[in-house]
Coordinates of C-alpha atoms and ligand atoms in Angstrom, one line a residue:
X156 CA 0.0 0.0 0.0
X157 CA 1.6 3.3 -1.1
X158 CA 1.2 6.8 0.2
X159 CA 2.7 10.1 -0.7
X160 CA 3.4 13.1 1.5
X161 CA 3.1 16.8 0.4
X162 CA 5.4 18.9 2.5
X163 CA 8.3 17.6 4.7
X164 CA 8.2 20.2 7.5
X165 CA 7.3 19.6 11.1
X166 CA 4.2 17.6 10.4
X167 CA 5.3 15.8 7.2
X168 CA 8.5 14.6 8.7
X169 CA 6.5 13.4 11.8
X170 CA 4.3 11.3 9.5
X171 CA 7.5 9.7 8.0
X172 CA 8.7 8.9 11.6
X173 CA 5.3 7.4 12.8
X174 CA 5.0 5.2 9.7
X175 CA 8.6 4.0 10.1
X176 CA 8.8 3.6 13.9
X177 CA 5.3 2.1 14.2
X178 CA 5.3 -0.1 11.1
X179 CA 4.5 -3.2 13.2
X180 CA 1.3 -1.5 14.5
X181 CA 0.4 -0.4 11.0
X182 CA 0.9 -3.9 9.6
X183 CA -1.1 -5.5 12.4
X184 CA -4.0 -3.2 11.6
X185 CA -3.9 -3.3 7.8
X186 CA -2.2 -6.7 7.3
X187 CA 0.3 -5.0 5.0
X188 CA 2.9 -2.2 5.4
X189 CA 2.4 1.4 4.2
X190 CA 5.2 2.5 1.9
X191 CA 6.0 6.2 1.4
X192 CA 6.5 6.3 -2.4
X193 CA 6.9 10.0 -2.8
X194 CA 7.5 13.1 -0.8
X195 CA 6.9 16.5 -2.4
X196 CA 9.1 19.3 -1.2
X197 CA 11.3 22.0 -2.8
X198 CA 14.1 21.4 -0.2
X199 CA 16.8 18.8 -0.6
X200 CA 17.3 17.3 2.9
X201 CA 20.9 16.2 2.4
X202 CA 21.8 12.9 4.1
X203 CA 18.2 12.1 5.1
X204 CA 16.7 8.8 3.6
X205 CA 13.7 10.9 2.4
X206 CA 16.0 12.0 -0.5
X207 CA 15.4 8.7 -2.3
X208 CA 11.7 9.5 -2.7
X209 CA 11.8 13.3 -3.0
X210 CA 10.2 15.1 -5.9
X211 CA 9.4 18.7 -6.7
X212 CA 6.7 17.7 -9.2
X213 CA 3.1 17.0 -8.0
X214 CA 2.5 15.1 -11.3
X215 CA 4.9 12.3 -10.1
X216 CA 2.3 11.7 -7.3
X217 CA -0.9 12.3 -9.2
X218 CA 0.0 10.0 -12.1
X219 CA 1.4 7.2 -10.0
X220 CA -1.5 4.7 -10.0
X221 CA 0.0 2.8 -7.0
X222 CA -0.4 5.8 -4.7
X223 CA -3.7 5.2 -2.8
X224 CA -3.5 8.0 -0.2
X225 CA -2.0 11.5 -0.3
X226 CA -1.1 13.2 2.9
X227 CA -1.2 17.0 2.7
X228 CA 1.0 18.8 5.3
X229 CA 2.0 21.9 3.2
X230 CA -0.2 24.3 5.0
X231 CA -1.7 27.4 3.5
X232 CA -4.6 27.5 0.9
X233 CA -2.7 27.5 -2.4
X234 CA -1.5 25.4 -3.9
X235 CA -2.7 23.0 -1.2
X236 CA -6.3 23.2 -2.5
X237 CA -5.4 22.6 -6.1
X238 CA -3.1 19.6 -5.2
X239 CA -5.8 18.0 -2.9
X240 CA -8.5 18.6 -5.4
X241 CA -6.4 17.0 -8.2
X242 CA -5.6 13.9 -6.0
X243 CA -9.3 13.4 -5.1
X244 CA -10.3 13.8 -8.7
X245 CA -7.9 10.9 -9.5
X246 CA -9.7 8.8 -6.9
X247 CA -6.9 8.9 -4.3
X248 CA -7.8 9.3 -0.7
X249 CA -6.5 12.5 0.9
X250 CA -5.6 13.1 4.6
X251 CA -4.7 16.6 5.8
X252 CA -3.8 18.5 9.0
X253 CA -4.5 21.8 7.3
X254 CA -7.3 23.5 9.2
X255 CA -7.2 26.6 7.0
X256 CA -7.9 24.4 4.0
X257 CA -10.7 22.5 5.8
X258 CA -12.3 25.6 7.2
X259 CA -12.3 27.3 3.8
X260 CA -12.9 24.4 1.4
X261 CA -14.1 21.5 3.5
X262 CA -17.6 21.1 1.9
X263 CA -16.1 21.4 -1.6
X264 CA -13.4 18.9 -1.0
X265 CA -15.7 16.4 0.7
X266 CA -18.1 16.7 -2.2
X267 CA -15.3 16.1 -4.7
X268 CA -14.2 13.0 -2.6
X269 CA -17.7 11.6 -2.7
X270 CA -18.1 12.2 -6.4
X271 CA -14.9 10.1 -6.9
X272 CA -15.9 7.5 -4.2
X273 CA -13.0 8.2 -2.0
X274 CA -12.2 9.6 1.5
X275 CA -11.2 13.1 2.5
X276 CA -10.1 13.0 6.2
X277 CA -8.8 15.8 8.5
X278 CA -8.7 14.5 12.1
X279 CA -5.3 16.2 12.7
X280 CA -6.7 19.6 11.7
X281 CA -8.5 19.9 15.1
X282 CA -6.5 19.7 18.3
X283 CA -3.4 17.8 17.0
X284 CA -3.3 14.3 18.4
X285 CA -6.7 14.3 20.1
X286 CA -9.2 12.1 18.2
X287 CA -12.0 14.7 18.6
X288 CA -13.6 14.5 15.1
X289 CA -13.8 10.7 15.0
X290 CA -15.2 10.7 18.5
X291 CA -18.0 13.2 17.5
X292 CA -18.7 11.6 14.1
X293 CA -18.6 7.9 15.0
X294 CA -18.5 7.3 18.8
X295 CA -21.2 9.9 19.5
X296 CA -23.2 9.6 16.3
X297 CA -26.2 8.5 18.4
X298 CA -26.1 11.7 20.5
X299 CA -27.6 15.1 20.2
X300 CA -24.5 17.2 20.9
X301 CA -25.5 20.2 23.0
X302 CA -22.1 21.9 23.3
X303 CA -18.4 21.5 22.6
X304 CA -15.9 23.7 24.4
X305 CA -12.3 23.8 25.3
X306 CA -8.7 24.8 24.6
X307 CA -8.1 24.3 20.9
X308 CA -4.7 26.0 20.4
X309 CA -1.4 24.6 21.8
X310 CA 0.7 27.7 21.1
X311 CA -1.5 30.1 23.1
X312 CA -1.9 27.6 25.9
X313 CA 1.8 27.2 26.0
X314 CA 2.3 31.0 26.1
X315 CA -0.3 31.5 28.9
X316 CA 1.2 28.6 31.0
X317 CA 4.8 30.1 30.6
X318 CA 3.5 33.6 31.5
X319 CA 2.0 32.1 34.7
X320 CA 5.6 30.9 35.5
X321 CA 6.9 34.5 35.0
X322 CA 8.1 34.5 31.4
X323 CA 7.3 37.4 29.1
X324 CA 4.9 37.0 26.2
X325 CA 7.7 37.4 23.7
X326 CA 10.0 34.9 25.3
X327 CA 7.1 32.3 25.6
X328 CA 6.1 32.8 21.9
X329 CA 9.7 32.3 20.8
X330 CA 9.9 29.1 22.8
X331 CA 6.6 27.9 21.2
X332 CA 8.0 28.7 17.7
X333 CA 11.2 26.8 18.5
X334 CA 9.3 23.7 19.5
X335 CA 7.3 23.7 16.2
X336 CA 3.9 24.4 17.8
X337 CA 3.2 27.8 16.2
X338 CA 1.9 28.3 12.6
X339 CA 4.4 29.7 10.1
X340 CA 2.8 33.1 10.8
X341 CA 2.0 32.9 14.5
X342 CA -0.6 35.7 14.1
X343 CA -3.2 33.0 13.4
X344 CA -2.4 31.4 16.8
X345 CA -2.1 34.5 19.0
X346 CA -5.1 36.3 17.5
X347 CA -7.4 33.3 18.0
X348 CA -7.9 32.6 14.3
X349 CA -6.4 29.1 14.5
X350 CA -8.8 28.2 17.4
X351 CA -11.6 29.9 15.5
X352 CA -11.0 27.7 12.4
X353 CA -11.0 24.6 14.5
X354 CA -14.3 25.7 16.1
X355 CA -15.8 26.3 12.7
X356 CA -14.8 22.7 11.6
X357 CA -16.5 21.3 14.7
X358 CA -19.6 23.5 14.4
X359 CA -19.9 22.5 10.7
X360 CA -19.8 18.9 11.7
X361 CA -22.5 19.5 14.4
X362 CA -25.0 21.3 12.2
X363 CA -24.2 19.6 8.8
X364 CA -23.6 22.8 6.9
X365 CA -20.5 25.0 6.4
X366 CA -20.0 27.5 9.3
X367 CA -17.9 30.4 8.2
X368 CA -15.0 31.0 10.6
X369 CA -15.1 34.7 9.7
X370 CA -18.6 34.9 11.3
X371 CA -17.3 33.7 14.8
X372 CA -16.7 36.4 17.3
X373 CA -12.9 36.0 18.0
X374 CA -10.4 37.5 20.3
X375 CA -6.8 36.3 20.8
X376 CA -4.3 36.6 23.7
X377 CA -2.3 39.6 22.4
X378 CA -4.1 42.0 24.9
X379 CA -3.5 39.7 27.9
X380 CA -0.6 41.2 29.9
X381 CA 1.8 39.4 32.3
X382 CA 0.3 41.6 35.1
X383 CA -3.2 40.3 34.4
X384 CA -2.0 36.7 34.3
X385 CA -0.3 37.2 37.7
X386 CA -3.3 39.1 39.2
X387 CA -5.7 36.3 38.2
X388 CA -3.3 33.8 39.6
X389 CA -3.3 35.6 42.9
X390 CA -7.1 35.3 43.2
X391 CA -7.1 31.6 42.3
X392 CA -7.9 32.0 38.6
X393 CA -6.2 31.0 35.4
X394 CA -6.5 32.7 32.0
X395 CA -7.2 30.3 29.1
X396 CA -8.2 30.8 25.5
X397 CA -11.6 29.2 25.3
X398 CA -13.4 28.2 22.1
X399 CA -17.1 27.3 22.6
X400 CA -20.1 26.2 20.5
X401 CA -23.5 25.6 22.0
X402 CA -26.4 24.3 19.9
X403 CA -29.5 26.4 20.5
X404 CA -32.6 25.2 18.7
X405 CA -30.4 23.7 16.0
X406 CA -28.3 26.9 15.6
X407 CA -24.7 27.0 16.6
X408 CA -23.8 29.9 19.0
X409 CA -20.0 30.3 18.9
X410 CA -17.2 32.4 20.5
X411 CA -13.4 32.3 20.9
X412 CA -11.7 34.5 23.6
X413 CA -9.6 34.6 26.7
X414 CA -11.5 33.7 30.0
X415 CA -10.5 33.7 33.6
X416 CA -11.6 30.4 35.1
X417 CA -11.3 29.0 38.6
X418 CA -8.0 27.1 39.2
X419 CA -10.1 24.0 40.1
X420 CA -11.9 23.9 36.8
X421 CA -10.7 21.0 34.6
X422 CA -9.7 23.4 31.8
X423 CA -7.5 25.4 34.2
X424 CA -5.5 22.2 34.8
X425 CA -4.6 22.0 31.1
X426 CA -1.1 23.4 30.6
X427 CA 1.6 23.9 28.1
X428 CA 0.9 22.6 24.6
X429 CA -2.0 20.4 25.8
X430 CA -5.5 21.0 24.4
X431 CA -8.7 19.7 26.0
X432 CA -12.2 19.3 24.4
X433 CA -15.3 18.9 26.5
X434 CA -18.2 17.4 24.6
X435 CA -21.7 17.5 26.1
X436 CA -24.2 14.9 24.7
X437 CA -27.9 14.8 25.7
X438 CA -27.7 11.2 26.8
X439 CA -24.0 10.5 27.6
X440 CA -23.5 13.7 29.5
X441 CA -20.0 15.3 29.5
X442 CA -16.9 13.7 28.0
X443 CA -13.5 15.3 28.2
X444 CA -10.6 14.5 25.9
X445 CA -7.2 15.9 26.6
X446 CA -3.8 15.6 24.7
X447 CA -1.1 17.3 22.8
X448 CA -2.7 19.8 20.5
X449 CA 0.3 20.6 18.4
X450 CA 3.8 19.3 17.6
X451 CA 5.3 16.9 15.1
X452 CA 4.6 13.5 16.5
X453 CA 1.2 14.0 18.1
X454 CA -0.2 15.7 15.0
X455 CA 1.4 13.0 12.7
X456 CA -0.1 10.3 14.9
X457 CA -3.6 11.6 14.1
X458 CA -2.7 11.8 10.4
X459 CA -1.5 8.2 10.3
X460 CA -4.8 7.2 12.1
X461 CA -6.6 8.7 9.1
X462 CA -4.3 7.1 6.6
X463 CA -5.1 3.6 8.2
X464 CA -8.9 4.3 8.2
X465 CA -8.8 5.5 4.5
X466 CA -6.8 2.5 3.4
X467 CA -9.1 0.2 5.3
X468 CA -12.1 1.9 3.6
X469 CA -10.6 1.3 0.2
X470 CA -10.0 -2.3 1.0
X471 CA -13.6 -2.7 1.9
X472 CA -14.8 -0.7 -1.2
X473 CA -16.4 2.0 0.9
X474 CA -16.0 5.8 1.6
X475 CA -17.4 8.2 4.1
X476 CA -20.2 10.6 3.1
X477 CA -19.6 14.3 3.5
X478 CA -19.8 15.6 7.1
X479 CA -21.3 18.9 5.9
X480 CA -22.4 20.7 2.8
X481 CA -22.3 24.4 1.8
Ligands
LIG531 N1 -0.4 26.2 15.7 C1 -1.4 25.2 16.1 C2 -1.5 25.2 17.6 C3 -0.9 23.8 15.6 O1 -0.6 25.8 18.3 O2 -2.4 24.6 18.2 C4 -1.9 22.7 15.7 O3 -3.1 23.0 15.0

C-alpha cells in the first residue's frame, strides 16, 4: 500500500517517523505495510533517507497509479487546495492536517471526494493528536451534541502557561515557535484565528452545513498582559483561550476568547501545549478529551490514524459521506 506526503516540514517529517517507527502496529491493523512512495518538497534534505523519494513535481504523485493515499501537510490555501482537489479527482484518498484548508474548502473537497468515491479525512486539523472529530462523528453519532468547548490552540496555551511561570509573552512565543507548535505566521495562533477555524470545523460537523469561521466572534491573547495573568493567579484563577459552540434550537452559537476560570476547573489544569475538548451529549453527559494539540509526533499520529482508516475503507470498497455541505 503506497502513500505520498506533500510537505516535509514539522508535520510531514512526523508522518514519516510514525510510519517507520510504528510499522509493526500499521501492519497489524492493515495486514500490510504502508510504503511512502513520494515526498513533495522543494528542499533537498541532504543525508536524510527521504532523499530517495523526494520530488518537486506533483504530477509524479498524481500520475502514480499505485499511490492510494496522499497526505497534505504543506499548510496554506494555495497550492494545497489545487493539489488536494487533483488527487481526489484521480480517486486517491486525501488526509490533511491543514485547518485553514478544511475551514475554507471542507464542503467542496468532501463533495469532490464523494463524487470520486474516496475519502477526505482531516482529524489532525483539530487539536493535534486528540481524536476529537472521529469521536464526535462515530462514537457519538447517536447523541444530540449540546455543546463543545475547550482549549483548541497549543501555542497560546503554552504561552499563557509560561506567563504564569513569570516568562514574558515574547519569550514564551519564541519558545513555542522553536518547539514547532506555532503556525508559520503565529498571528493565526495568538489572534485566536487558528482556534476559530477549528471551532468552525467542529460546528460545521455538528450542524451539517458549512460554518464560516469569519462569522465567529474571536479575540486572541495579544491583549493579555503578564500583570493580568499574575493578578488572576493571585485570586485563584487561570486565563485560558476558550473556544465554545453551544447548539441552541439547531443553531450554533459560537465564541473564541480569553477567559479567567477557577483554578479548580478541569480546563485550568490543562497546561503547556496540551489541548482539551469537553463534549456534552444529551444522553451520555460530559466527555472530556485531553492531549497534545500541536507538535510533530502528536499531529502525525492523528494523520496516520486517518491514513489507516482511509486504506481500510478502500480495501472494503467504501468511503465516508460528507460531514457537511455548503
Ligand atoms: N499552531 C497550532 C497550535 C498547531 O498551536 O495549536 C496545531 O493546530
